[in-house]
PDB file of C-alpha atoms and ligand atoms in Angstrom:
ATOM      1  CA  UNK B   1      -0.058  -0.188   0.026  1.00  0.00           C
ATOM      2  CA  UNK B   2       1.225   3.520  -0.928  1.00  0.00           C
ATOM      3  CA  UNK B   3       1.251   5.992   1.826  1.00  0.00           C
ATOM      4  CA  UNK B   4       1.214   9.612   1.006  1.00  0.00           C
ATOM      5  CA  UNK B   5       2.044  12.224   3.763  1.00  0.00           C
ATOM      6  CA  UNK B   6       1.625  15.196   1.670  1.00  0.00           C
ATOM      7  CA  UNK B   7      -0.137  18.196   3.184  1.00  0.00           C
ATOM      8  CA  UNK B   8      -0.471  22.031   3.040  1.00  0.00           C
ATOM      9  CA  UNK B   9       0.579  24.890   5.155  1.00  0.00           C
ATOM     10  CA  UNK B  10      -1.506  27.672   4.199  1.00  0.00           C
ATOM     11  CA  UNK B  11      -1.304  27.965   0.403  1.00  0.00           C
ATOM     12  CA  UNK B  12       2.094  25.918   0.373  1.00  0.00           C
ATOM     13  CA  UNK B  13       2.107  22.289  -0.578  1.00  0.00           C
ATOM     14  CA  UNK B  14       4.695  20.038   1.185  1.00  0.00           C
ATOM     15  CA  UNK B  15       5.665  16.416   0.192  1.00  0.00           C
ATOM     16  CA  UNK B  16       5.465  15.280   3.798  1.00  0.00           C
ATOM     17  CA  UNK B  17       4.006  16.615   7.072  1.00  0.00           C
ATOM     18  CA  UNK B  18       7.140  16.751   9.197  1.00  0.00           C
ATOM     19  CA  UNK B  19       9.555  19.563   9.376  1.00  0.00           C
ATOM     20  CA  UNK B  20      11.844  21.389  11.735  1.00  0.00           C
ATOM     21  CA  UNK B  21      10.623  23.826  14.498  1.00  0.00           C
ATOM     22  CA  UNK B  22      12.127  27.440  14.409  1.00  0.00           C
ATOM     23  CA  UNK B  23      14.614  27.414  17.168  1.00  0.00           C
ATOM     24  CA  UNK B  24      16.979  24.482  17.187  1.00  0.00           C
ATOM     25  CA  UNK B  25      19.958  24.294  14.532  1.00  0.00           C
ATOM     26  CA  UNK B  26      18.174  26.494  11.938  1.00  0.00           C
ATOM     27  CA  UNK B  27      20.345  29.807  12.507  1.00  0.00           C
ATOM     28  CA  UNK B  28      23.515  29.423  10.256  1.00  0.00           C
ATOM     29  CA  UNK B  29      23.515  28.705   6.489  1.00  0.00           C
ATOM     30  CA  UNK B  30      25.093  25.400   7.179  1.00  0.00           C
ATOM     31  CA  UNK B  31      22.238  24.398   9.476  1.00  0.00           C
ATOM     32  CA  UNK B  32      19.563  25.522   7.057  1.00  0.00           C
ATOM     33  CA  UNK B  33      21.416  23.475   4.209  1.00  0.00           C
ATOM     34  CA  UNK B  34      21.462  20.375   6.321  1.00  0.00           C
ATOM     35  CA  UNK B  35      17.764  20.731   6.799  1.00  0.00           C
ATOM     36  CA  UNK B  36      17.563  21.183   3.017  1.00  0.00           C
ATOM     37  CA  UNK B  37      19.305  17.914   2.425  1.00  0.00           C
ATOM     38  CA  UNK B  38      17.248  16.028   5.082  1.00  0.00           C
ATOM     39  CA  UNK B  39      13.851  14.475   5.027  1.00  0.00           C
ATOM     40  CA  UNK B  40      12.375  17.710   6.483  1.00  0.00           C
ATOM     41  CA  UNK B  41       9.440  18.636   4.298  1.00  0.00           C
ATOM     42  CA  UNK B  42      10.303  22.212   4.649  1.00  0.00           C
ATOM     43  CA  UNK B  43      13.181  24.610   5.787  1.00  0.00           C
ATOM     44  CA  UNK B  44      12.200  26.895   8.548  1.00  0.00           C
ATOM     45  CA  UNK B  45      14.676  29.653   9.895  1.00  0.00           C
ATOM     46  CA  UNK B  46      15.468  30.748  13.349  1.00  0.00           C
ATOM     47  CA  UNK B  47      13.161  33.718  14.371  1.00  0.00           C
ATOM     48  CA  UNK B  48      14.862  36.751  12.863  1.00  0.00           C
ATOM     49  CA  UNK B  49      15.052  40.189  14.034  1.00  0.00           C
ATOM     50  CA  UNK B  50      15.941  43.531  12.128  1.00  0.00           C
ATOM     51  CA  UNK B  51      19.636  43.340  13.186  1.00  0.00           C
ATOM     52  CA  UNK B  52      21.790  40.404  13.892  1.00  0.00           C
ATOM     53  CA  UNK B  53      21.744  39.358  17.444  1.00  0.00           C
ATOM     54  CA  UNK B  54      24.106  37.268  19.704  1.00  0.00           C
ATOM     55  CA  UNK B  55      21.368  36.625  22.344  1.00  0.00           C
ATOM     56  CA  UNK B  56      21.787  35.647  25.962  1.00  0.00           C
ATOM     57  CA  UNK B  57      24.897  34.548  27.925  1.00  0.00           C
ATOM     58  CA  UNK B  58      25.596  30.742  28.045  1.00  0.00           C
ATOM     59  CA  UNK B  59      24.613  28.175  29.411  1.00  0.00           C
ATOM     60  CA  UNK B  60      21.352  29.002  27.687  1.00  0.00           C
ATOM     61  CA  UNK B  61      20.311  25.483  26.527  1.00  0.00           C
ATOM     62  CA  UNK B  62      19.886  22.413  28.675  1.00  0.00           C
ATOM     63  CA  UNK B  63      18.238  18.959  28.076  1.00  0.00           C
ATOM     64  CA  UNK B  64      17.489  16.016  30.018  1.00  0.00           C
ATOM     65  CA  UNK B  65      15.366  12.705  29.201  1.00  0.00           C
ATOM     66  CA  UNK B  66      12.185  14.666  29.576  1.00  0.00           C
ATOM     67  CA  UNK B  67      12.841  17.629  27.483  1.00  0.00           C
ATOM     68  CA  UNK B  68      14.523  21.106  27.320  1.00  0.00           C
ATOM     69  CA  UNK B  69      14.807  24.358  28.586  1.00  0.00           C
ATOM     70  CA  UNK B  70      16.255  27.360  26.806  1.00  0.00           C
ATOM     71  CA  UNK B  71      16.741  31.031  27.199  1.00  0.00           C
ATOM     72  CA  UNK B  72      18.476  31.721  23.881  1.00  0.00           C
ATOM     73  CA  UNK B  73      17.571  35.314  23.720  1.00  0.00           C
ATOM     74  CA  UNK B  74      16.851  35.233  19.869  1.00  0.00           C
ATOM     75  CA  UNK B  75      20.287  34.909  18.596  1.00  0.00           C
ATOM     76  CA  UNK B  76      19.930  35.154  14.865  1.00  0.00           C
ATOM     77  CA  UNK B  77      21.898  36.534  11.656  1.00  0.00           C
ATOM     78  CA  UNK B  78      19.293  39.430  11.171  1.00  0.00           C
ATOM     79  CA  UNK B  79      16.224  38.876   8.658  1.00  0.00           C
ATOM     80  CA  UNK B  80      18.238  40.059   5.541  1.00  0.00           C
ATOM     81  CA  UNK B  81      20.651  37.134   5.972  1.00  0.00           C
ATOM     82  CA  UNK B  82      17.547  34.754   5.836  1.00  0.00           C
ATOM     83  CA  UNK B  83      16.046  36.682   2.900  1.00  0.00           C
ATOM     84  CA  UNK B  84      19.519  36.515   0.806  1.00  0.00           C
ATOM     85  CA  UNK B  85      19.536  32.597   1.289  1.00  0.00           C
ATOM     86  CA  UNK B  86      16.016  32.278  -0.365  1.00  0.00           C
ATOM     87  CA  UNK B  87      17.352  31.522  -4.061  1.00  0.00           C
ATOM     88  CA  UNK B  88      19.974  29.152  -3.004  1.00  0.00           C
ATOM     89  CA  UNK B  89      17.565  27.307  -0.732  1.00  0.00           C
ATOM     90  CA  UNK B  90      15.461  26.609  -3.977  1.00  0.00           C
ATOM     91  CA  UNK B  91      17.950  23.767  -4.839  1.00  0.00           C
ATOM     92  CA  UNK B  92      16.399  21.557  -1.895  1.00  0.00           C
ATOM     93  CA  UNK B  93      13.011  21.623  -3.780  1.00  0.00           C
ATOM     94  CA  UNK B  94      10.989  22.173  -0.744  1.00  0.00           C
ATOM     95  CA  UNK B  95       9.178  25.319   0.659  1.00  0.00           C
ATOM     96  CA  UNK B  96      11.642  27.921   2.607  1.00  0.00           C
ATOM     97  CA  UNK B  97       9.897  29.512   5.482  1.00  0.00           C
ATOM     98  CA  UNK B  98      11.308  32.407   7.344  1.00  0.00           C
ATOM     99  CA  UNK B  99      10.307  33.086  10.949  1.00  0.00           C
ATOM    100  CA  UNK B 100      10.125  36.671  12.091  1.00  0.00           C
ATOM    101  CA  UNK B 101      10.188  38.016  15.711  1.00  0.00           C
ATOM    102  CA  UNK B 102      10.689  41.614  15.730  1.00  0.00           C
ATOM    103  CA  UNK B 103      11.269  43.397  19.038  1.00  0.00           C
ATOM    104  CA  UNK B 104       8.674  45.898  18.205  1.00  0.00           C
ATOM    105  CA  UNK B 105       5.500  46.133  16.137  1.00  0.00           C
ATOM    106  CA  UNK B 106       7.472  48.721  13.934  1.00  0.00           C
ATOM    107  CA  UNK B 107      10.337  46.371  13.442  1.00  0.00           C
ATOM    108  CA  UNK B 108       7.848  43.533  12.352  1.00  0.00           C
ATOM    109  CA  UNK B 109       6.335  45.911   9.736  1.00  0.00           C
ATOM    110  CA  UNK B 110       9.786  46.756   8.377  1.00  0.00           C
ATOM    111  CA  UNK B 111      10.767  43.314   7.870  1.00  0.00           C
ATOM    112  CA  UNK B 112       7.491  42.023   6.586  1.00  0.00           C
ATOM    113  CA  UNK B 113       7.327  44.897   4.037  1.00  0.00           C
ATOM    114  CA  UNK B 114      10.964  44.202   2.894  1.00  0.00           C
ATOM    115  CA  UNK B 115      10.237  40.294   2.750  1.00  0.00           C
ATOM    116  CA  UNK B 116       7.413  40.936   0.410  1.00  0.00           C
ATOM    117  CA  UNK B 117       9.826  42.062  -2.280  1.00  0.00           C
ATOM    118  CA  UNK B 118      11.900  38.797  -2.022  1.00  0.00           C
ATOM    119  CA  UNK B 119      11.126  35.993  -4.328  1.00  0.00           C
ATOM    120  CA  UNK B 120      11.513  32.142  -3.195  1.00  0.00           C
ATOM    121  CA  UNK B 121      10.096  32.726   0.412  1.00  0.00           C
ATOM    122  CA  UNK B 122       7.046  30.471   0.454  1.00  0.00           C
ATOM    123  CA  UNK B 123       5.527  31.539   3.871  1.00  0.00           C
ATOM    124  CA  UNK B 124       6.277  33.717   7.103  1.00  0.00           C
ATOM    125  CA  UNK B 125       5.825  32.484  10.378  1.00  0.00           C
ATOM    126  CA  UNK B 126       5.351  35.398  12.585  1.00  0.00           C
ATOM    127  CA  UNK B 127       6.495  34.671  16.271  1.00  0.00           C
ATOM    128  CA  UNK B 128       4.191  36.069  18.853  1.00  0.00           C
ATOM    129  CA  UNK B 129       5.407  34.045  21.554  1.00  0.00           C
ATOM    130  CA  UNK B 130       9.079  34.422  22.146  1.00  0.00           C
ATOM    131  CA  UNK B 131       9.654  34.007  26.242  1.00  0.00           C
ATOM    132  CA  UNK B 132      13.170  34.793  26.486  1.00  0.00           C
ATOM    133  CA  UNK B 133      13.899  38.575  25.752  1.00  0.00           C
ATOM    134  CA  UNK B 134      14.355  40.405  28.959  1.00  0.00           C
ATOM    135  CA  UNK B 135      11.675  43.097  29.173  1.00  0.00           C
ATOM    136  CA  UNK B 136       9.727  41.882  26.156  1.00  0.00           C
ATOM    137  CA  UNK B 137       6.381  40.147  27.275  1.00  0.00           C
ATOM    138  CA  UNK B 138       4.913  37.390  24.989  1.00  0.00           C
ATOM    139  CA  UNK B 139       2.535  39.320  22.564  1.00  0.00           C
ATOM    140  CA  UNK B 140       0.306  36.155  22.415  1.00  0.00           C
ATOM    141  CA  UNK B 141      -0.592  36.739  26.207  1.00  0.00           C
ATOM    142  CA  UNK B 142      -1.779  40.323  25.564  1.00  0.00           C
ATOM    143  CA  UNK B 143      -5.038  39.870  23.630  1.00  0.00           C
ATOM    144  CA  UNK B 144      -5.522  43.438  22.762  1.00  0.00           C
ATOM    145  CA  UNK B 145      -1.929  43.980  21.710  1.00  0.00           C
ATOM    146  CA  UNK B 146      -2.222  40.774  19.475  1.00  0.00           C
ATOM    147  CA  UNK B 147      -5.285  42.341  17.781  1.00  0.00           C
ATOM    148  CA  UNK B 148      -3.144  45.608  17.127  1.00  0.00           C
ATOM    149  CA  UNK B 149      -0.301  43.576  15.732  1.00  0.00           C
ATOM    150  CA  UNK B 150      -2.829  41.499  13.415  1.00  0.00           C
ATOM    151  CA  UNK B 151      -4.526  44.595  12.218  1.00  0.00           C
ATOM    152  CA  UNK B 152      -1.061  45.936  11.008  1.00  0.00           C
ATOM    153  CA  UNK B 153       0.806  42.909   9.703  1.00  0.00           C
ATOM    154  CA  UNK B 154      -2.147  41.536   7.770  1.00  0.00           C
ATOM    155  CA  UNK B 155      -1.992  44.596   5.264  1.00  0.00           C
ATOM    156  CA  UNK B 156       1.304  42.894   4.032  1.00  0.00           C
ATOM    157  CA  UNK B 157      -0.002  39.461   2.985  1.00  0.00           C
ATOM    158  CA  UNK B 158       1.676  38.701  -0.501  1.00  0.00           C
ATOM    159  CA  UNK B 159       3.269  35.726   1.294  1.00  0.00           C
ATOM    160  CA  UNK B 160       1.349  33.150   3.252  1.00  0.00           C
ATOM    161  CA  UNK B 161       1.201  34.553   6.716  1.00  0.00           C
ATOM    162  CA  UNK B 162       1.124  32.293   9.795  1.00  0.00           C
ATOM    163  CA  UNK B 163       1.474  33.109  13.574  1.00  0.00           C
ATOM    164  CA  UNK B 164       3.232  31.054  16.218  1.00  0.00           C
ATOM    165  CA  UNK B 165       1.315  31.134  19.432  1.00  0.00           C
ATOM    166  CA  UNK B 166       2.448  30.436  23.076  1.00  0.00           C
ATOM    167  CA  UNK B 167       0.596  27.747  24.808  1.00  0.00           C
ATOM    168  CA  UNK B 168      -2.748  28.689  26.456  1.00  0.00           C
ATOM    169  CA  UNK B 169      -4.167  26.950  29.660  1.00  0.00           C
ATOM    170  CA  UNK B 170      -7.684  28.190  30.093  1.00  0.00           C
ATOM    171  CA  UNK B 171     -10.589  27.456  27.957  1.00  0.00           C
ATOM    172  CA  UNK B 172     -11.523  31.151  27.802  1.00  0.00           C
ATOM    173  CA  UNK B 173      -8.353  32.132  26.656  1.00  0.00           C
ATOM    174  CA  UNK B 174      -8.665  29.671  23.696  1.00  0.00           C
ATOM    175  CA  UNK B 175     -11.929  31.203  22.552  1.00  0.00           C
ATOM    176  CA  UNK B 176     -10.661  34.749  23.006  1.00  0.00           C
ATOM    177  CA  UNK B 177      -7.654  34.150  20.926  1.00  0.00           C
ATOM    178  CA  UNK B 178      -9.458  32.255  18.348  1.00  0.00           C
ATOM    179  CA  UNK B 179     -12.201  35.128  17.965  1.00  0.00           C
ATOM    180  CA  UNK B 180      -9.373  37.555  17.359  1.00  0.00           C
ATOM    181  CA  UNK B 181      -7.482  35.310  14.722  1.00  0.00           C
ATOM    182  CA  UNK B 182     -10.804  34.486  12.868  1.00  0.00           C
ATOM    183  CA  UNK B 183     -10.931  38.159  11.904  1.00  0.00           C
ATOM    184  CA  UNK B 184      -7.785  38.080   9.912  1.00  0.00           C
ATOM    185  CA  UNK B 185      -6.331  36.594   6.714  1.00  0.00           C
ATOM    186  CA  UNK B 186      -4.002  34.265   8.642  1.00  0.00           C
ATOM    187  CA  UNK B 187      -3.206  31.314   6.625  1.00  0.00           C
ATOM    188  CA  UNK B 188      -1.811  29.069   9.530  1.00  0.00           C
ATOM    189  CA  UNK B 189      -1.251  28.950  13.235  1.00  0.00           C
ATOM    190  CA  UNK B 190       1.538  27.157  14.762  1.00  0.00           C
ATOM    191  CA  UNK B 191       0.864  25.854  18.254  1.00  0.00           C
ATOM    192  CA  UNK B 192       2.918  25.840  20.610  1.00  0.00           C
ATOM    193  CA  UNK B 193       6.141  27.860  21.462  1.00  0.00           C
ATOM    194  CA  UNK B 194       7.933  26.475  24.428  1.00  0.00           C
ATOM    195  CA  UNK B 195       6.040  26.849  27.851  1.00  0.00           C
ATOM    196  CA  UNK B 196       7.666  30.017  28.992  1.00  0.00           C
ATOM    197  CA  UNK B 197       9.551  30.720  32.343  1.00  0.00           C
ATOM    198  CA  UNK B 198       9.712  27.175  33.548  1.00  0.00           C
ATOM    199  CA  UNK B 199      12.707  26.269  35.911  1.00  0.00           C
ATOM    200  CA  UNK B 200      14.645  23.194  35.849  1.00  0.00           C
ATOM    201  CA  UNK B 201      17.219  22.456  38.761  1.00  0.00           C
ATOM    202  CA  UNK B 202      20.181  20.244  39.338  1.00  0.00           C
ATOM    203  CA  UNK B 203      19.710  18.646  42.811  1.00  0.00           C
ATOM    204  CA  UNK B 204      23.430  17.935  43.062  1.00  0.00           C
ATOM    205  CA  UNK B 205      24.702  21.510  42.673  1.00  0.00           C
ATOM    206  CA  UNK B 206      21.537  22.980  43.924  1.00  0.00           C
ATOM    207  CA  UNK B 207      21.670  25.325  41.095  1.00  0.00           C
ATOM    208  CA  UNK B 208      19.460  26.271  38.070  1.00  0.00           C
ATOM    209  CA  UNK B 209      20.769  24.756  34.706  1.00  0.00           C
ATOM    210  CA  UNK B 210      20.749  27.842  32.538  1.00  0.00           C
ATOM    211  CA  UNK B 211      22.384  31.156  33.250  1.00  0.00           C
ATOM    212  CA  UNK B 212      19.893  33.995  31.696  1.00  0.00           C
ATOM    213  CA  UNK B 213      17.002  35.328  33.800  1.00  0.00           C
ATOM    214  CA  UNK B 214      18.090  33.279  37.022  1.00  0.00           C
ATOM    215  CA  UNK B 215      17.441  29.841  35.296  1.00  0.00           C
ATOM    216  CA  UNK B 216      13.894  30.569  33.872  1.00  0.00           C
ATOM    217  CA  UNK B 217      13.385  29.532  30.443  1.00  0.00           C
ATOM    218  CA  UNK B 218      10.983  28.064  27.714  1.00  0.00           C
ATOM    219  CA  UNK B 219      10.390  24.347  28.238  1.00  0.00           C
ATOM    220  CA  UNK B 220      10.008  21.941  25.370  1.00  0.00           C
ATOM    221  CA  UNK B 221      10.107  18.163  24.736  1.00  0.00           C
ATOM    222  CA  UNK B 222       7.854  15.473  26.420  1.00  0.00           C
ATOM    223  CA  UNK B 223       7.196  17.925  29.336  1.00  0.00           C
ATOM    224  CA  UNK B 224       5.008  19.829  27.085  1.00  0.00           C
ATOM    225  CA  UNK B 225       3.220  17.359  24.655  1.00  0.00           C
ATOM    226  CA  UNK B 226      -0.046  17.341  26.471  1.00  0.00           C
ATOM    227  CA  UNK B 227      -0.072  21.133  26.531  1.00  0.00           C
ATOM    228  CA  UNK B 228       0.793  21.236  22.732  1.00  0.00           C
ATOM    229  CA  UNK B 229      -1.829  18.590  21.858  1.00  0.00           C
ATOM    230  CA  UNK B 230      -4.452  20.585  23.862  1.00  0.00           C
ATOM    231  CA  UNK B 231      -3.716  23.759  22.004  1.00  0.00           C
ATOM    232  CA  UNK B 232      -3.741  21.980  18.467  1.00  0.00           C
ATOM    233  CA  UNK B 233      -7.128  20.550  19.112  1.00  0.00           C
ATOM    234  CA  UNK B 234      -8.649  23.639  20.725  1.00  0.00           C
ATOM    235  CA  UNK B 235      -7.666  25.745  17.777  1.00  0.00           C
ATOM    236  CA  UNK B 236      -8.384  23.242  15.233  1.00  0.00           C
ATOM    237  CA  UNK B 237     -12.069  23.413  16.702  1.00  0.00           C
ATOM    238  CA  UNK B 238     -12.313  26.998  16.930  1.00  0.00           C
ATOM    239  CA  UNK B 239     -10.322  28.606  14.060  1.00  0.00           C
ATOM    240  CA  UNK B 240     -12.027  28.927  10.535  1.00  0.00           C
ATOM    241  CA  UNK B 241     -11.696  25.847   8.445  1.00  0.00           C
ATOM    242  CA  UNK B 242      -9.177  27.513   5.986  1.00  0.00           C
ATOM    243  CA  UNK B 243      -6.642  28.091   8.829  1.00  0.00           C
ATOM    244  CA  UNK B 244      -4.118  25.312   8.942  1.00  0.00           C
ATOM    245  CA  UNK B 245      -3.003  24.288  12.375  1.00  0.00           C
ATOM    246  CA  UNK B 246       0.797  23.251  12.797  1.00  0.00           C
ATOM    247  CA  UNK B 247       1.571  21.267  15.628  1.00  0.00           C
ATOM    248  CA  UNK B 248       4.813  21.777  17.703  1.00  0.00           C
ATOM    249  CA  UNK B 249       5.381  20.343  21.031  1.00  0.00           C
ATOM    250  CA  UNK B 250       6.814  17.026  22.299  1.00  0.00           C
ATOM    251  CA  UNK B 251       6.820  15.104  19.010  1.00  0.00           C
ATOM    252  CA  UNK B 252       9.790  12.873  19.000  1.00  0.00           C
ATOM    253  CA  UNK B 253       8.535   9.870  17.095  1.00  0.00           C
ATOM    254  CA  UNK B 254       5.881   8.756  14.527  1.00  0.00           C
ATOM    255  CA  UNK B 255       3.308   8.141  17.158  1.00  0.00           C
ATOM    256  CA  UNK B 256       3.615  11.640  18.553  1.00  0.00           C
ATOM    257  CA  UNK B 257       3.258  13.152  15.043  1.00  0.00           C
ATOM    258  CA  UNK B 258      -0.019  10.781  14.642  1.00  0.00           C
ATOM    259  CA  UNK B 259      -1.441  12.210  17.990  1.00  0.00           C
ATOM    260  CA  UNK B 260      -0.851  15.900  16.747  1.00  0.00           C
ATOM    261  CA  UNK B 261      -2.404  14.958  13.423  1.00  0.00           C
ATOM    262  CA  UNK B 262      -5.489  13.393  15.229  1.00  0.00           C
ATOM    263  CA  UNK B 263      -5.905  16.450  17.103  1.00  0.00           C
ATOM    264  CA  UNK B 264      -6.191  18.497  13.963  1.00  0.00           C
ATOM    265  CA  UNK B 265      -2.561  19.301  12.839  1.00  0.00           C
ATOM    266  CA  UNK B 266      -1.947  19.551   9.021  1.00  0.00           C
ATOM    267  CA  UNK B 267       1.790  19.479   9.659  1.00  0.00           C
ATOM    268  CA  UNK B 268       4.043  18.759  12.611  1.00  0.00           C
ATOM    269  CA  UNK B 269       7.529  20.481  13.614  1.00  0.00           C
ATOM    270  CA  UNK B 270      10.301  18.921  15.507  1.00  0.00           C
ATOM    271  CA  UNK B 271      12.082  20.981  18.030  1.00  0.00           C
ATOM    272  CA  UNK B 272      13.758  19.299  21.031  1.00  0.00           C
ATOM    273  CA  UNK B 273      14.218  15.849  19.411  1.00  0.00           C
ATOM    274  CA  UNK B 274      15.727  17.438  16.236  1.00  0.00           C
ATOM    275  CA  UNK B 275      18.324  19.398  18.627  1.00  0.00           C
ATOM    276  CA  UNK B 276      18.992  15.985  20.253  1.00  0.00           C
ATOM    277  CA  UNK B 277      19.195  13.767  17.139  1.00  0.00           C
ATOM    278  CA  UNK B 278      20.030  15.999  14.451  1.00  0.00           C
ATOM    279  CA  UNK B 279      18.556  15.995  10.985  1.00  0.00           C
ATOM    280  CA  UNK B 280      18.346  12.147  10.620  1.00  0.00           C
ATOM    281  CA  UNK B 281      15.363  12.464  12.788  1.00  0.00           C
ATOM    282  CA  UNK B 282      12.979  13.547   9.987  1.00  0.00           C
ATOM    283  CA  UNK B 283      13.531  10.299   8.209  1.00  0.00           C
ATOM    284  CA  UNK B 284      13.283   8.038  11.150  1.00  0.00           C
ATOM    285  CA  UNK B 285       9.962   9.810  12.264  1.00  0.00           C
ATOM    286  CA  UNK B 286       8.695   9.783   8.625  1.00  0.00           C
ATOM    287  CA  UNK B 287       9.332   6.011   8.576  1.00  0.00           C
ATOM    288  CA  UNK B 288       7.525   5.464  11.989  1.00  0.00           C
ATOM    289  CA  UNK B 289       4.602   7.477  10.909  1.00  0.00           C
ATOM    290  CA  UNK B 290       4.314   5.538   7.657  1.00  0.00           C
ATOM    291  CA  UNK B 291       4.480   2.126   9.483  1.00  0.00           C
ATOM    292  CA  UNK B 292       1.702   3.262  12.020  1.00  0.00           C
ATOM    293  CA  UNK B 293      -0.530   4.365   9.189  1.00  0.00           C
ATOM    294  CA  UNK B 294      -0.149   1.192   7.318  1.00  0.00           C
ATOM    295  CA  UNK B 295      -1.035  -0.821  10.490  1.00  0.00           C
ATOM    296  CA  UNK B 296      -4.159   1.289  10.618  1.00  0.00           C
ATOM    297  CA  UNK B 297      -4.725   1.028   6.802  1.00  0.00           C
ATOM    298  CA  UNK B 298      -4.644   4.688   6.405  1.00  0.00           C
ATOM    299  CA  UNK B 299      -3.206   6.032   3.109  1.00  0.00           C
ATOM    300  CA  UNK B 300      -3.163   9.864   3.620  1.00  0.00           C
ATOM    301  CA  UNK B 301      -3.133  12.149   6.723  1.00  0.00           C
ATOM    302  CA  UNK B 302      -6.610  13.177   5.709  1.00  0.00           C
ATOM    303  CA  UNK B 303      -7.852   9.808   6.720  1.00  0.00           C
ATOM    304  CA  UNK B 304      -7.373  10.633  10.278  1.00  0.00           C
ATOM    305  CA  UNK B 305      -6.659  14.432  10.493  1.00  0.00           C
ATOM    306  CA  UNK B 306      -8.815  15.893  13.380  1.00  0.00           C
ATOM    307  CA  UNK B 307     -10.747  12.878  14.037  1.00  0.00           C
ATOM    308  CA  UNK B 308      -9.778  12.429  17.564  1.00  0.00           C
ATOM    309  CA  UNK B 309     -12.828  10.886  19.449  1.00  0.00           C
ATOM    310  CA  UNK B 310     -14.406  11.507  22.817  1.00  0.00           C
ATOM    311  CA  UNK B 311     -15.627   8.878  25.012  1.00  0.00           C
ATOM    312  CA  UNK B 312     -19.321   8.604  24.642  1.00  0.00           C
TER     313      UNK B 312
HETATM  314  O1  LIG A 401      15.465  32.545  21.060  1.00  0.00           O
HETATM  315  C1  LIG A 401      14.731  32.151  22.303  1.00  0.00           C
HETATM  316  O2  LIG A 401      15.182  32.563  23.056  1.00  0.00           O
HETATM  317  C2  LIG A 401      13.592  31.600  21.876  1.00  0.00           C
HETATM  318  C3  LIG A 401      12.578  32.082  21.031  1.00  0.00           C
HETATM  319 BR1  LIG A 401      12.700  33.398  20.011  1.00  0.00          BR
HETATM  320  C4  LIG A 401      11.297  31.353  21.087  1.00  0.00           C
HETATM  321  O3  LIG A 401      10.238  31.869  20.202  1.00  0.00           O
HETATM  322  N1  LIG A 401      10.989  30.381  21.680  1.00  0.00           N
HETATM  323  C5  LIG A 401      11.990  29.958  22.703  1.00  0.00           C
HETATM  324  O4  LIG A 401      11.694  28.846  23.440  1.00  0.00           O
HETATM  325  N2  LIG A 401      13.281  30.511  22.637  1.00  0.00           N
END
């Protein structure tokens, strides 16, 4: 039986439904080329700012068997660097997505305006949820501000524009955010960014494990899978049908990806596990997903996407 993992992210077609999350190993040209050569279905850059940033002091990333904590502080080469790579990324025959995380609305508008003039960028993922820049709250937790941002950024919609949200935890917040997003021509929503301002501790040293912000940072990996699945599910049910949901959070094998799709994800990003395993993870996870689908007699992701069942 031939199994087809093809999907769409907004107006963009992908040969498979698994690609890298913005963050790990997608900052330099070499890292992006490695994603290009791998089985990742798309190439997504590190969140970019108007100017190059070196980020927060190290150690700023830590992982254990349950997941990761980071306070990278948006290290990136500046958005123009990622725009300039767009043409050479074409050689990998897969979509090229740029993540944008301006330090202000004004910066986001400058970047989006410029990126609109650049060919060979298939979509923009606007990050409304970075937890790690001291003094900059997560936009996605401020509903009024999110509305103001979407009012402005949606004027630049030549590219497929998506947004990356922080995780929500209260049912009223899902509803309030969905009501805002549904007013705009957003093509996709990525759920979720890391759970912000967690704390991981080393009992032996009685110390925090990362340096910035006294050890507080964004949590990813197994720790956050149930939260990520809940966010995918809620937004799948609450957003307009033409808005694709991209799952991100705790997917490290084919079964995890299957769960995200069952909740309603059209594609699934790999973050912590890609950091841990490198770009070979995409081929492995794709194989595992195909094996699971074969056991269940599913031929395409539409056979089970969103079809999570309740207990009657
Ligand atoms: O660079 C970071 O510290 C970072 C970002 Br921009 C983000 O969106 N999520 C995260 O966990 N870390």
